[in-house]
PDB file of C-alpha atoms in Angstrom:
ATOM      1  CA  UNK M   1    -107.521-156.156-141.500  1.00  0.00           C
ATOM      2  CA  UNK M   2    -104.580-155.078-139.694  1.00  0.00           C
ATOM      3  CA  UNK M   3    -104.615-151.356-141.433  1.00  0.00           C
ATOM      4  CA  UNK M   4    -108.313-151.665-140.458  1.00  0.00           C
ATOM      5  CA  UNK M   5    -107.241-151.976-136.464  1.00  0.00           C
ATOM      6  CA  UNK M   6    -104.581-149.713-136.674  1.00  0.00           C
ATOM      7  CA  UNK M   7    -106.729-146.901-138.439  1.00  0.00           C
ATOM      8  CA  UNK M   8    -109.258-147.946-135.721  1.00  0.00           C
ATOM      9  CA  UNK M   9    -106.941-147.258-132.398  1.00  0.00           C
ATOM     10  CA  UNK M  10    -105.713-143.802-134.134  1.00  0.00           C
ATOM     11  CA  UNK M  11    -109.701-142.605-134.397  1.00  0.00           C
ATOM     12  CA  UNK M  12    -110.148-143.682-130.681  1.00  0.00           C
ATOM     13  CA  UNK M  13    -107.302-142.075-129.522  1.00  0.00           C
ATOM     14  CA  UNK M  14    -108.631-138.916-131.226  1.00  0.00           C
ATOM     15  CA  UNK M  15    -111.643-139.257-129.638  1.00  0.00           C
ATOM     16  CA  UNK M  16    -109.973-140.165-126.017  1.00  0.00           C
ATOM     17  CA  UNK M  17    -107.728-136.732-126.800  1.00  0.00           C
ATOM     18  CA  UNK M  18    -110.345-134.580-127.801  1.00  0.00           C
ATOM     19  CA  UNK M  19    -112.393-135.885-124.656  1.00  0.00           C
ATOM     20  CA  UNK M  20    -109.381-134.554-122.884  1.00  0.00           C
ATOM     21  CA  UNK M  21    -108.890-131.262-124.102  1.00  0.00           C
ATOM     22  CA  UNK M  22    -112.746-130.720-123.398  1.00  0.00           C
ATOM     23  CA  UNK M  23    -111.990-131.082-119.857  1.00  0.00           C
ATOM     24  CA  UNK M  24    -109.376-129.132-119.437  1.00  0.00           C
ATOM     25  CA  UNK M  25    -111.278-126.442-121.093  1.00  0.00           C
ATOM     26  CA  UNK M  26    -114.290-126.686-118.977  1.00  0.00           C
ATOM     27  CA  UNK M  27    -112.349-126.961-116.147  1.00  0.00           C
ATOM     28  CA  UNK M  28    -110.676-123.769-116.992  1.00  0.00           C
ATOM     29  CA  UNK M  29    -114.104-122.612-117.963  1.00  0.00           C
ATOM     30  CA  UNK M  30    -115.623-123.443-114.595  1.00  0.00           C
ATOM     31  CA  UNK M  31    -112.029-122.241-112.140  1.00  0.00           C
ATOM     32  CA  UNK M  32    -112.436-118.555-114.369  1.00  0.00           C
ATOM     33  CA  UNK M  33    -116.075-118.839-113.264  1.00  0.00           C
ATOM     34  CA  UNK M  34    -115.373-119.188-109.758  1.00  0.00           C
ATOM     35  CA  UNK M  35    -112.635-116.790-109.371  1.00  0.00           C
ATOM     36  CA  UNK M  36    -114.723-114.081-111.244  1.00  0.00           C
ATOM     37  CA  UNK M  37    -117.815-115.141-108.420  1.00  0.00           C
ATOM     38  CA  UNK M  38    -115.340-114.780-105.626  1.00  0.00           C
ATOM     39  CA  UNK M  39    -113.858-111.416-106.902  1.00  0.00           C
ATOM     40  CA  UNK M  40    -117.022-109.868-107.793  1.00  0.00           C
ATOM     41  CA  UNK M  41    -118.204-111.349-104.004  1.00  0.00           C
ATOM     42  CA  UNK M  42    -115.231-109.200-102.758  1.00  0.00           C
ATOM     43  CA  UNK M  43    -116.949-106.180-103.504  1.00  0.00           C
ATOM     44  CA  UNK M  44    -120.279-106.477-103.068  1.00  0.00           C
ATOM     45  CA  UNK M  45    -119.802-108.023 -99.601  1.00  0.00           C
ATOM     46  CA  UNK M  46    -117.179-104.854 -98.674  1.00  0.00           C
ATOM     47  CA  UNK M  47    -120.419-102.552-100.634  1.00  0.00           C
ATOM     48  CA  UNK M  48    -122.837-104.236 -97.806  1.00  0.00           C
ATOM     49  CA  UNK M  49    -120.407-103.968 -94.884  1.00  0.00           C
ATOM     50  CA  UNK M  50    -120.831-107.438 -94.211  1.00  0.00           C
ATOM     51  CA  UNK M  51    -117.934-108.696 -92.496  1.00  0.00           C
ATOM     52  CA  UNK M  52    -117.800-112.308 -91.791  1.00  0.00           C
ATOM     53  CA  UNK M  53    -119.190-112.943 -95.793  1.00  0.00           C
ATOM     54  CA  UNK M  54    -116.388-110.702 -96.995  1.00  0.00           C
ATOM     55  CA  UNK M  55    -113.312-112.354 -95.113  1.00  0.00           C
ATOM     56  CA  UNK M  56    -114.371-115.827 -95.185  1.00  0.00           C
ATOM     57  CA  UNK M  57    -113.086-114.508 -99.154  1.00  0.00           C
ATOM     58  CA  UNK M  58    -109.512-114.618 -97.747  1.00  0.00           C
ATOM     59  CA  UNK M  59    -106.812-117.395 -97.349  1.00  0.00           C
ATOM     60  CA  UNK M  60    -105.760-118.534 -93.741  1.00  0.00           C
ATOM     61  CA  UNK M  61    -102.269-116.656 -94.709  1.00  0.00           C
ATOM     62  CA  UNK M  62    -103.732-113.763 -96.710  1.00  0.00           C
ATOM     63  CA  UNK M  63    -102.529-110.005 -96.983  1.00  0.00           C
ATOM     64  CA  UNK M  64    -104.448-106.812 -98.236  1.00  0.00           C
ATOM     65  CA  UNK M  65    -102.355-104.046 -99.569  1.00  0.00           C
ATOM     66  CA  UNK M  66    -104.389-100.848 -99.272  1.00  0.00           C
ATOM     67  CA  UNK M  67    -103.172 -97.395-101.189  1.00  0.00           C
ATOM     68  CA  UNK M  68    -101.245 -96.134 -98.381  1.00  0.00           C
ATOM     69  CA  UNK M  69     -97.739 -97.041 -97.883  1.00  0.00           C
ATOM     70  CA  UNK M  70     -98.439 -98.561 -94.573  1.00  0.00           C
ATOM     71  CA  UNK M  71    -101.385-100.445 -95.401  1.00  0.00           C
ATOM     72  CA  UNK M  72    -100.062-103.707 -95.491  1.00  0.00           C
ATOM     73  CA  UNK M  73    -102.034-106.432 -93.468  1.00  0.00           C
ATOM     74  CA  UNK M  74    -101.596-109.739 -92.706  1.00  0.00           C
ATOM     75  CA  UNK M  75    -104.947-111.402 -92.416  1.00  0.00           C
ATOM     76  CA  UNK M  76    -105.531-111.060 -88.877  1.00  0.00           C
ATOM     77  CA  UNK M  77    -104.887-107.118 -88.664  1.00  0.00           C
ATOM     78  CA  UNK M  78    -106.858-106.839 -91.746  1.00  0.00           C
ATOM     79  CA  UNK M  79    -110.068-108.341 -89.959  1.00  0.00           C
ATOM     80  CA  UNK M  80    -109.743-105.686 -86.988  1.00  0.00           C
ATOM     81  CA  UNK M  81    -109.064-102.860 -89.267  1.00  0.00           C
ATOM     82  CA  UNK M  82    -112.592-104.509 -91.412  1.00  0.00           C
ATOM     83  CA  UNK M  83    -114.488-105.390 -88.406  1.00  0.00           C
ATOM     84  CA  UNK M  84    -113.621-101.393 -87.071  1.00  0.00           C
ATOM     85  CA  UNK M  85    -114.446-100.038 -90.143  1.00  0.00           C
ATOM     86  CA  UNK M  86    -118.098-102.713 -91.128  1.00  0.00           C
ATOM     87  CA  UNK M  87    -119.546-102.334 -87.291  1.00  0.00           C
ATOM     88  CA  UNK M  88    -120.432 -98.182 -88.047  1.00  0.00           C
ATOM     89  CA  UNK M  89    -122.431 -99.892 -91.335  1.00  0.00           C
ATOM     90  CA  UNK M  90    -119.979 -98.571 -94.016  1.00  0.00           C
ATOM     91  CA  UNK M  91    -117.702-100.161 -96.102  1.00  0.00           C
ATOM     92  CA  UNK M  92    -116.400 -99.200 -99.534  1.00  0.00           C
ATOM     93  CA  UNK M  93    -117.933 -99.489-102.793  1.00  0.00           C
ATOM     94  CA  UNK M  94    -115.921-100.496-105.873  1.00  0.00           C
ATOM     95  CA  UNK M  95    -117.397-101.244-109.354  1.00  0.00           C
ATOM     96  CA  UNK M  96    -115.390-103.865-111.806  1.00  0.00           C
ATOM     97  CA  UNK M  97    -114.832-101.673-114.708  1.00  0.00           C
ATOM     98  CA  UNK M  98    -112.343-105.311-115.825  1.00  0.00           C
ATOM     99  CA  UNK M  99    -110.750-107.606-115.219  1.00  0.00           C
ATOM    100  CA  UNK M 100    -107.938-110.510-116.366  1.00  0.00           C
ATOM    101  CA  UNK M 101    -107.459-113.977-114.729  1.00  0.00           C
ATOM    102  CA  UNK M 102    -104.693-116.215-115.655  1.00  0.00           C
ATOM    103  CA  UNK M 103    -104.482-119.768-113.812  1.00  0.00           C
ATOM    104  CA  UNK M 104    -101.710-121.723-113.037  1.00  0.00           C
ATOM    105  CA  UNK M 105    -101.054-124.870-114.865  1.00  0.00           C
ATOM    106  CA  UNK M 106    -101.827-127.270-111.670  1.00  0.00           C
ATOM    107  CA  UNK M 107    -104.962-124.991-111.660  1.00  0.00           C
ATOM    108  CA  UNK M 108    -104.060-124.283-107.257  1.00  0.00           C
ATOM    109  CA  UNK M 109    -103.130-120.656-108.157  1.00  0.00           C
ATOM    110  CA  UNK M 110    -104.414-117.834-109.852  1.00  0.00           C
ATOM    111  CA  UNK M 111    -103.520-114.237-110.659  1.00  0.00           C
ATOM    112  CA  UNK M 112    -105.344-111.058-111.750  1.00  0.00           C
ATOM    113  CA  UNK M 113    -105.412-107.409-112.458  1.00  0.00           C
ATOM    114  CA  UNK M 114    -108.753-105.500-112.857  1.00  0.00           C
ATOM    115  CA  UNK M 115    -109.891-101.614-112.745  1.00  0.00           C
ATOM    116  CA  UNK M 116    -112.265-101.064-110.439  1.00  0.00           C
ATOM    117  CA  UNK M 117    -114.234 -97.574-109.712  1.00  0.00           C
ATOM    118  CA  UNK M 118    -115.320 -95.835-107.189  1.00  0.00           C
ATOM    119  CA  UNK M 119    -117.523 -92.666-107.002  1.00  0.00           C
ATOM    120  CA  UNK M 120    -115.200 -90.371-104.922  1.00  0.00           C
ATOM    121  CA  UNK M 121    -111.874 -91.330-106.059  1.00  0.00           C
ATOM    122  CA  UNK M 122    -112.215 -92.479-109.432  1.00  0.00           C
ATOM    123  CA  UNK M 123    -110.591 -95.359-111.224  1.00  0.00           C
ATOM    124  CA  UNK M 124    -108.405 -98.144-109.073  1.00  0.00           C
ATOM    125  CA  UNK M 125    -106.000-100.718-110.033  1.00  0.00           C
ATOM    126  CA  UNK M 126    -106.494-104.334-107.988  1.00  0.00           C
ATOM    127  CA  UNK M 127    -104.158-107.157-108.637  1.00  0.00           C
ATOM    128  CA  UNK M 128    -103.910-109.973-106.355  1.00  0.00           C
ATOM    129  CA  UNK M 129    -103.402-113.789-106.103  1.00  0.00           C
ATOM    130  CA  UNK M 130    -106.236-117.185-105.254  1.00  0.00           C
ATOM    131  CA  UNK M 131    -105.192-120.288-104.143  1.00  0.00           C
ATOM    132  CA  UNK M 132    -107.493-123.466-103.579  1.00  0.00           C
ATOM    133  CA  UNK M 133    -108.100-123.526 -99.918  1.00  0.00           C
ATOM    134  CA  UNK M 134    -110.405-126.303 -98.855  1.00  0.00           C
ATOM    135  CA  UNK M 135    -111.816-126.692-102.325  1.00  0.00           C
ATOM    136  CA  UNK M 136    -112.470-122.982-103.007  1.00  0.00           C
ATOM    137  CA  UNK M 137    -110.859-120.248-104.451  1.00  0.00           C
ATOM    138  CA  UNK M 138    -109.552-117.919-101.989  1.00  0.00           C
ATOM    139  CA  UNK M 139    -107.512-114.252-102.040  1.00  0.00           C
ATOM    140  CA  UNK M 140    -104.707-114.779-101.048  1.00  0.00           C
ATOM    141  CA  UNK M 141    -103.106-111.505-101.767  1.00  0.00           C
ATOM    142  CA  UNK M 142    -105.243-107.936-102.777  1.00  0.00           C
ATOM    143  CA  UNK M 143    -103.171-104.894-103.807  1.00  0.00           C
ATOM    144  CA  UNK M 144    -105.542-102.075-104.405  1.00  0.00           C
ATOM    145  CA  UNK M 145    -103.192 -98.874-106.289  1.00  0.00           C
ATOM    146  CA  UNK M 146    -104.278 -95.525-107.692  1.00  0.00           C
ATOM    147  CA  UNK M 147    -102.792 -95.576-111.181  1.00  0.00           C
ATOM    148  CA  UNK M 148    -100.740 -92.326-111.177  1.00  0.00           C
ATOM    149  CA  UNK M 149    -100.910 -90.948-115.203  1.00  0.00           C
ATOM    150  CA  UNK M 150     -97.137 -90.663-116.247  1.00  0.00           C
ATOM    151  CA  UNK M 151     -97.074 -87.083-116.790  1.00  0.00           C
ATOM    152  CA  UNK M 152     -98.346 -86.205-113.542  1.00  0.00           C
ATOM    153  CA  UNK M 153     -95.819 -88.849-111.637  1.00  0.00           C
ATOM    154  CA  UNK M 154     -93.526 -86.519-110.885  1.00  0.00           C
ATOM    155  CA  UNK M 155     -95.413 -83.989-108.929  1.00  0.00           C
ATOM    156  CA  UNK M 156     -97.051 -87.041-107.123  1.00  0.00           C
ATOM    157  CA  UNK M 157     -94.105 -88.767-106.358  1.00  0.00           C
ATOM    158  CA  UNK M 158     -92.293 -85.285-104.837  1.00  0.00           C
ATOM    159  CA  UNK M 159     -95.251 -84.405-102.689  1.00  0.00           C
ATOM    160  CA  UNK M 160     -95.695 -87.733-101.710  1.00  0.00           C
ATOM    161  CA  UNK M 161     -91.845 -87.825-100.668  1.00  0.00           C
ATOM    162  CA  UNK M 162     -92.764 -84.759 -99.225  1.00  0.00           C
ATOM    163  CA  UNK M 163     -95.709 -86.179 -96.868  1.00  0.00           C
ATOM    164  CA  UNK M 164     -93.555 -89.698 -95.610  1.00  0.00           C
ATOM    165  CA  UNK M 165     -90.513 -87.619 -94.841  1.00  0.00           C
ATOM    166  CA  UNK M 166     -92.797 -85.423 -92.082  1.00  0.00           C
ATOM    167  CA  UNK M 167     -93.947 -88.728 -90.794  1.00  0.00           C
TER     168      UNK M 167
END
């Protein structure tokens, strides 16, 4: 009787820890969900030019990193530089080519990295950073690069020196 109990609170705590890992899983399951909703969000409300659906994507204490050395923007110069840019109807169209989410532990944070396209320019790099902010996952950092193919880094980099020094 007693190896009867004990063999019973060993299957039920099986059960209780499998019941647990399930969670976690969907949860995971469900935060990947959302952050690939609100990435993918990102750039089709920046295709449409629609400005208030596109930075209500952002954290109160966001920045965007654009490809230009001095493109670094705190939330609130990012929304004038968006808001100058969406009122003549245009914004910028980038396709998800990828993309890789990881999510902290305490599932609050997350990171990525994806390659994104875009007709005239080609191929991008974005990496960034979500937080939960009032329930929802929001970017609190974008970095948007042009990968630069190691054997042509070189000439790049010394034109590119080139360009900053005259500035």
């Amino acid at each position: 009787n007693i190896k009867y109990k004990f063999m019973k609170g060993n299957k039920m705590r099986i059960i209780i820890l499998f019941i647990l890992i399930s969670l976690t899983a969907c949860n995971q399951a469900n935060h990947r969900e959302e952050i690939n909703n609100t990435l993918d969000s990102l750039h089709y409300f920046a295709s449409m030019a629609d400005q208030e659906n596109y930075i209500n994507l952002f954290s109160s204490n966001a920045v965007f990193f654009g490809t230009d050395i001095a493109e670094r923007w705190p939330i609130e110069e990012f929304k004038t530089y968006v808001k100058s840019r969406f009122d003549t109807g245009t914004g910028w169209t980038y396709k998800k080519n990828s993309r890789n989410i990881y999510i902290a532990k305490d599932h609050k944070t997350a990171w990525f990295d994806e390659l994104v396209e875009n007709k005239s320019y080609g191929e991008f790099r974005g990496t960034g950073v979500l937080v939960i902010e009032k329930n929802k996952w929001k970017i609190s950092q974008y970095n948007l690069l042009l990968p630069i193919p190691n054997d042509y880094l070189q000439k790049y980099a010394n034109e590119i020196k080139k360009y900053y020094s005259k500035n």
